[in-house]
Amino acid sequence: MSKARYIKDLSEEEKKALEQGYLHGSSSLFRKHCQAILLSNQGLSVQELMKIFNCRKNTIYDWMNNWEQKGIEGLKVRPGRGRKAILDCHNTEEVALVQSKISENRKKLSLAKAEIEKSLGKTMCSETLRRFLKSLVMVGVDGEKVSGRSRTRRSLQKRRGN
């Protein structure tokens, strides 16, 4: 049988940092990680933490290892999680290419999509291209976000004939 594992001997500074992270952390995962370390320090076993957080034993051990190796920074959620965007509205080369292909094939989006896929070497569905074009309208030409309210106001004015 394996020995029970706990996070012991937290300094007052570490406890304070964990409590701040638990109460005011920007990410719910970060708050959960801080809470798990605090509960482990209070004497809760890994089995009890598994039940509280509804996760596997290895997950709890990962949190503990990250705490021991990197401290509070190890509990934070690192960037880069999730699926990466196929098209990036901040990549000027992609934006220019898409705009040129769309302007060449205004009537047939499927032809423009095929040319974009060929040029970029990426496959995408037409819905992805549509969302990308919509995001370009939202970001605007100068790179600043356009408020949805002004777009809505303009579309209402068009409907009313103003």
PDB file of C-alpha atoms in Angstrom:
ATOM      1  CA  MET A   1       0.000   0.000   0.000  1.00  0.00           C
ATOM      2  CA  SER A   2       1.316   3.424  -0.938  1.00  0.00           C
ATOM      3  CA  LYS A   3       1.984   6.196   1.521  1.00  0.00           C
ATOM      4  CA  ALA A   4      -0.611   8.987   1.692  1.00  0.00           C
ATOM      5  CA  ARG A   5       0.507  12.196   0.058  1.00  0.00           C
ATOM      6  CA  TYR A   6      -0.161  15.687   1.399  1.00  0.00           C
ATOM      7  CA  ILE A   7       1.168  19.163   0.855  1.00  0.00           C
ATOM      8  CA  LYS A   8       2.739  20.046   4.183  1.00  0.00           C
ATOM      9  CA  ASP A   9       4.628  22.916   5.727  1.00  0.00           C
ATOM     10  CA  LEU A  10       3.203  25.840   3.773  1.00  0.00           C
ATOM     11  CA  SER A  11       4.643  29.154   4.868  1.00  0.00           C
ATOM     12  CA  GLU A  12       2.317  32.023   5.754  1.00  0.00           C
ATOM     13  CA  GLU A  13       3.240  33.736   2.470  1.00  0.00           C
ATOM     14  CA  GLU A  14       2.383  30.613   0.475  1.00  0.00           C
ATOM     15  CA  LYS A  15      -0.929  30.192   2.296  1.00  0.00           C
ATOM     16  CA  LYS A  16      -1.780  33.826   1.673  1.00  0.00           C
ATOM     17  CA  ALA A  17      -0.905  33.530  -2.029  1.00  0.00           C
ATOM     18  CA  LEU A  18      -3.016  30.371  -2.364  1.00  0.00           C
ATOM     19  CA  GLU A  19      -5.948  31.984  -0.562  1.00  0.00           C
ATOM     20  CA  GLN A  20      -5.687  35.043  -2.831  1.00  0.00           C
ATOM     21  CA  GLY A  21      -5.603  32.730  -5.848  1.00  0.00           C
ATOM     22  CA  TYR A  22      -8.566  30.744  -4.552  1.00  0.00           C
ATOM     23  CA  LEU A  23     -10.666  33.828  -3.817  1.00  0.00           C
ATOM     24  CA  HIS A  24      -9.644  36.183  -6.624  1.00  0.00           C
ATOM     25  CA  GLY A  25      -8.053  34.074  -9.374  1.00  0.00           C
ATOM     26  CA  SER A  26      -9.058  34.940 -12.925  1.00  0.00           C
ATOM     27  CA  SER A  27      -9.541  31.332 -14.021  1.00  0.00           C
ATOM     28  CA  SER A  28     -11.862  28.819 -12.386  1.00  0.00           C
ATOM     29  CA  LEU A  29      -9.237  26.098 -12.922  1.00  0.00           C
ATOM     30  CA  PHE A  30      -6.599  28.165 -11.151  1.00  0.00           C
ATOM     31  CA  ARG A  31      -8.978  28.729  -8.225  1.00  0.00           C
ATOM     32  CA  LYS A  32      -9.659  24.990  -8.094  1.00  0.00           C
ATOM     33  CA  HIS A  33      -5.940  24.163  -8.068  1.00  0.00           C
ATOM     34  CA  CYS A  34      -5.302  26.634  -5.240  1.00  0.00           C
ATOM     35  CA  GLN A  35      -8.192  25.206  -3.232  1.00  0.00           C
ATOM     36  CA  ALA A  36      -6.891  21.651  -3.693  1.00  0.00           C
ATOM     37  CA  ILE A  37      -3.440  22.581  -2.361  1.00  0.00           C
ATOM     38  CA  LEU A  38      -4.984  24.384   0.617  1.00  0.00           C
ATOM     39  CA  LEU A  39      -7.233  21.405   1.402  1.00  0.00           C
ATOM     40  CA  SER A  40      -4.303  19.016   1.110  1.00  0.00           C
ATOM     41  CA  ASN A  41      -2.391  21.198   3.543  1.00  0.00           C
ATOM     42  CA  GLN A  42      -5.344  20.916   5.942  1.00  0.00           C
ATOM     43  CA  GLY A  43      -4.987  17.132   5.896  1.00  0.00           C
ATOM     44  CA  LEU A  44      -7.417  15.932   3.226  1.00  0.00           C
ATOM     45  CA  SER A  45      -6.181  12.851   1.394  1.00  0.00           C
ATOM     46  CA  VAL A  46      -5.871  12.475  -2.356  1.00  0.00           C
ATOM     47  CA  GLN A  47      -8.924  10.186  -2.283  1.00  0.00           C
ATOM     48  CA  GLU A  48     -10.996  12.892  -0.583  1.00  0.00           C
ATOM     49  CA  LEU A  49      -9.748  15.515  -3.045  1.00  0.00           C
ATOM     50  CA  MET A  50     -10.709  13.215  -5.924  1.00  0.00           C
ATOM     51  CA  LYS A  51     -14.286  13.127  -4.639  1.00  0.00           C
ATOM     52  CA  ILE A  52     -14.450  16.878  -4.013  1.00  0.00           C
ATOM     53  CA  PHE A  53     -13.097  17.872  -7.434  1.00  0.00           C
ATOM     54  CA  ASN A  54     -14.522  14.909  -9.350  1.00  0.00           C
ATOM     55  CA  CYS A  55     -11.239  14.069 -11.044  1.00  0.00           C
ATOM     56  CA  ARG A  56      -8.692  11.265 -11.200  1.00  0.00           C
ATOM     57  CA  LYS A  57      -5.849  10.607  -8.814  1.00  0.00           C
ATOM     58  CA  ASN A  58      -3.209  11.476 -11.414  1.00  0.00           C
ATOM     59  CA  THR A  59      -4.794  14.889 -11.881  1.00  0.00           C
ATOM     60  CA  ILE A  60      -4.460  15.649  -8.166  1.00  0.00           C
ATOM     61  CA  TYR A  61      -0.873  14.402  -8.232  1.00  0.00           C
ATOM     62  CA  ASP A  62      -0.153  16.651 -11.231  1.00  0.00           C
ATOM     63  CA  TRP A  63      -1.437  19.677  -9.288  1.00  0.00           C
ATOM     64  CA  MET A  64       0.723  18.716  -6.297  1.00  0.00           C
ATOM     65  CA  ASN A  65       3.796  18.163  -8.462  1.00  0.00           C
ATOM     66  CA  ASN A  66       3.281  21.498 -10.210  1.00  0.00           C
ATOM     67  CA  TRP A  67       2.983  23.203  -6.825  1.00  0.00           C
ATOM     68  CA  GLU A  68       6.127  21.573  -5.480  1.00  0.00           C
ATOM     69  CA  GLN A  69       8.183  22.301  -8.602  1.00  0.00           C
ATOM     70  CA  LYS A  70       6.963  25.745  -9.675  1.00  0.00           C
ATOM     71  CA  GLY A  71       4.959  27.155  -6.792  1.00  0.00           C
ATOM     72  CA  ILE A  72       1.917  29.320  -7.480  1.00  0.00           C
ATOM     73  CA  GLU A  73       2.950  29.763 -11.131  1.00  0.00           C
ATOM     74  CA  GLY A  74       2.666  26.000 -11.626  1.00  0.00           C
ATOM     75  CA  LEU A  75      -1.025  26.125 -10.718  1.00  0.00           C
ATOM     76  CA  LYS A  76      -1.909  28.737 -13.336  1.00  0.00           C
ATOM     77  CA  VAL A  77      -3.426  27.680 -16.625  1.00  0.00           C
ATOM     78  CA  ARG A  78      -0.830  28.101 -19.320  1.00  0.00           C
ATOM     79  CA  PRO A  79      -1.696  29.648 -22.692  1.00  0.00           C
ATOM     80  CA  GLY A  80      -1.912  27.462 -25.739  1.00  0.00           C
ATOM     81  CA  ARG A  81      -4.692  25.174 -24.621  1.00  0.00           C
ATOM     82  CA  GLY A  82      -7.468  24.315 -27.009  1.00  0.00           C
ATOM     83  CA  ARG A  83      -7.673  24.134 -30.743  1.00  0.00           C
ATOM     84  CA  LYS A  84      -5.794  26.762 -32.717  1.00  0.00           C
ATOM     85  CA  ALA A  85      -7.697  28.910 -35.200  1.00  0.00           C
ATOM     86  CA  ILE A  86      -7.413  27.886 -38.837  1.00  0.00           C
ATOM     87  CA  LEU A  87      -7.431  31.523 -39.957  1.00  0.00           C
ATOM     88  CA  ASP A  88      -6.131  34.375 -37.827  1.00  0.00           C
ATOM     89  CA  CYS A  89      -7.578  37.865 -38.320  1.00  0.00           C
ATOM     90  CA  HIS A  90      -4.378  39.364 -36.851  1.00  0.00           C
ATOM     91  CA  ASN A  91      -2.155  37.687 -39.468  1.00  0.00           C
ATOM     92  CA  THR A  92      -1.907  40.382 -42.151  1.00  0.00           C
ATOM     93  CA  GLU A  93      -0.737  37.958 -44.850  1.00  0.00           C
ATOM     94  CA  GLU A  94      -3.743  35.677 -44.358  1.00  0.00           C
ATOM     95  CA  VAL A  95      -6.134  38.639 -44.246  1.00  0.00           C
ATOM     96  CA  ALA A  96      -4.717  40.089 -47.477  1.00  0.00           C
ATOM     97  CA  LEU A  97      -4.870  36.719 -49.234  1.00  0.00           C
ATOM     98  CA  VAL A  98      -8.455  36.055 -48.157  1.00  0.00           C
ATOM     99  CA  GLN A  99      -9.573  39.542 -49.114  1.00  0.00           C
ATOM    100  CA  SER A 100      -7.993  39.280 -52.568  1.00  0.00           C
ATOM    101  CA  LYS A 101      -9.488  35.824 -53.240  1.00  0.00           C
ATOM    102  CA  ILE A 102     -12.915  36.948 -52.050  1.00  0.00           C
ATOM    103  CA  SER A 103     -12.795  40.080 -54.236  1.00  0.00           C
ATOM    104  CA  GLU A 104     -11.816  37.939 -57.256  1.00  0.00           C
ATOM    105  CA  ASN A 105     -14.691  35.506 -56.658  1.00  0.00           C
ATOM    106  CA  ARG A 106     -17.440  37.620 -55.122  1.00  0.00           C
ATOM    107  CA  LYS A 107     -20.269  35.577 -56.633  1.00  0.00           C
ATOM    108  CA  LYS A 108     -18.886  32.119 -55.813  1.00  0.00           C
ATOM    109  CA  LEU A 109     -17.621  31.688 -52.242  1.00  0.00           C
ATOM    110  CA  SER A 110     -16.823  28.019 -52.872  1.00  0.00           C
ATOM    111  CA  LEU A 111     -14.289  28.971 -55.580  1.00  0.00           C
ATOM    112  CA  ALA A 112     -12.684  31.538 -53.300  1.00  0.00           C
ATOM    113  CA  LYS A 113     -12.561  28.960 -50.494  1.00  0.00           C
ATOM    114  CA  ALA A 114     -10.842  26.427 -52.790  1.00  0.00           C
ATOM    115  CA  GLU A 115      -8.227  28.993 -53.856  1.00  0.00           C
ATOM    116  CA  ILE A 116      -7.609  30.046 -50.243  1.00  0.00           C
ATOM    117  CA  GLU A 117      -7.166  26.419 -49.185  1.00  0.00           C
ATOM    118  CA  LYS A 118      -4.747  25.817 -52.047  1.00  0.00           C
ATOM    119  CA  SER A 119      -2.714  28.956 -51.284  1.00  0.00           C
ATOM    120  CA  LEU A 120      -2.531  28.419 -47.523  1.00  0.00           C
ATOM    121  CA  GLY A 121      -2.308  24.636 -47.568  1.00  0.00           C
ATOM    122  CA  LYS A 122      -5.091  24.449 -44.982  1.00  0.00           C
ATOM    123  CA  THR A 123      -8.505  22.843 -45.267  1.00  0.00           C
ATOM    124  CA  MET A 124     -11.588  24.478 -43.833  1.00  0.00           C
ATOM    125  CA  CYS A 125     -15.328  24.341 -44.139  1.00  0.00           C
ATOM    126  CA  SER A 126     -17.256  27.215 -45.699  1.00  0.00           C
ATOM    127  CA  GLU A 127     -18.672  28.053 -42.260  1.00  0.00           C
ATOM    128  CA  THR A 128     -15.117  28.679 -40.970  1.00  0.00           C
ATOM    129  CA  LEU A 129     -14.474  31.073 -43.840  1.00  0.00           C
ATOM    130  CA  ARG A 130     -17.793  32.829 -43.192  1.00  0.00           C
ATOM    131  CA  ARG A 131     -16.941  33.279 -39.484  1.00  0.00           C
ATOM    132  CA  PHE A 132     -13.489  34.586 -40.420  1.00  0.00           C
ATOM    133  CA  LEU A 133     -14.978  37.142 -42.793  1.00  0.00           C
ATOM    134  CA  LYS A 134     -17.428  38.178 -40.113  1.00  0.00           C
ATOM    135  CA  SER A 135     -14.573  38.630 -37.623  1.00  0.00           C
ATOM    136  CA  LEU A 136     -12.789  40.866 -40.149  1.00  0.00           C
ATOM    137  CA  VAL A 137     -15.850  43.093 -40.230  1.00  0.00           C
ATOM    138  CA  MET A 138     -15.939  43.114 -36.410  1.00  0.00           C
ATOM    139  CA  VAL A 139     -12.244  44.000 -36.139  1.00  0.00           C
ATOM    140  CA  GLY A 140     -12.428  46.589 -38.900  1.00  0.00           C
ATOM    141  CA  VAL A 141      -9.888  47.813 -41.391  1.00  0.00           C
ATOM    142  CA  ASP A 142      -7.629  49.624 -38.924  1.00  0.00           C
ATOM    143  CA  GLY A 143      -7.406  46.653 -36.536  1.00  0.00           C
ATOM    144  CA  GLU A 144      -9.648  48.165 -33.861  1.00  0.00           C
ATOM    145  CA  LYS A 145     -12.827  46.462 -32.774  1.00  0.00           C
ATOM    146  CA  VAL A 146     -16.043  47.869 -34.178  1.00  0.00           C
ATOM    147  CA  SER A 147     -18.859  47.900 -31.665  1.00  0.00           C
ATOM    148  CA  GLY A 148     -21.816  45.718 -32.469  1.00  0.00           C
ATOM    149  CA  ARG A 149     -24.136  48.518 -31.443  1.00  0.00           C
ATOM    150  CA  SER A 150     -23.099  50.879 -34.241  1.00  0.00           C
ATOM    151  CA  ARG A 151     -23.461  48.080 -36.808  1.00  0.00           C
ATOM    152  CA  THR A 152     -26.928  47.302 -35.487  1.00  0.00           C
ATOM    153  CA  ARG A 153     -27.904  50.953 -35.594  1.00  0.00           C
ATOM    154  CA  ARG A 154     -26.738  51.223 -39.221  1.00  0.00           C
ATOM    155  CA  SER A 155     -28.643  48.104 -40.263  1.00  0.00           C
ATOM    156  CA  LEU A 156     -31.825  49.426 -38.617  1.00  0.00           C
ATOM    157  CA  GLN A 157     -31.417  52.729 -40.426  1.00  0.00           C
ATOM    158  CA  LYS A 158     -31.121  50.873 -43.733  1.00  0.00           C
ATOM    159  CA  ARG A 159     -34.315  48.936 -43.018  1.00  0.00           C
ATOM    160  CA  ARG A 160     -36.212  52.094 -42.130  1.00  0.00           C
ATOM    161  CA  GLY A 161     -34.937  53.878 -45.221  1.00  0.00           C
ATOM    162  CA  ASN A 162     -33.113  56.637 -43.326  1.00  0.00           C
TER     163      ASN A 162
END
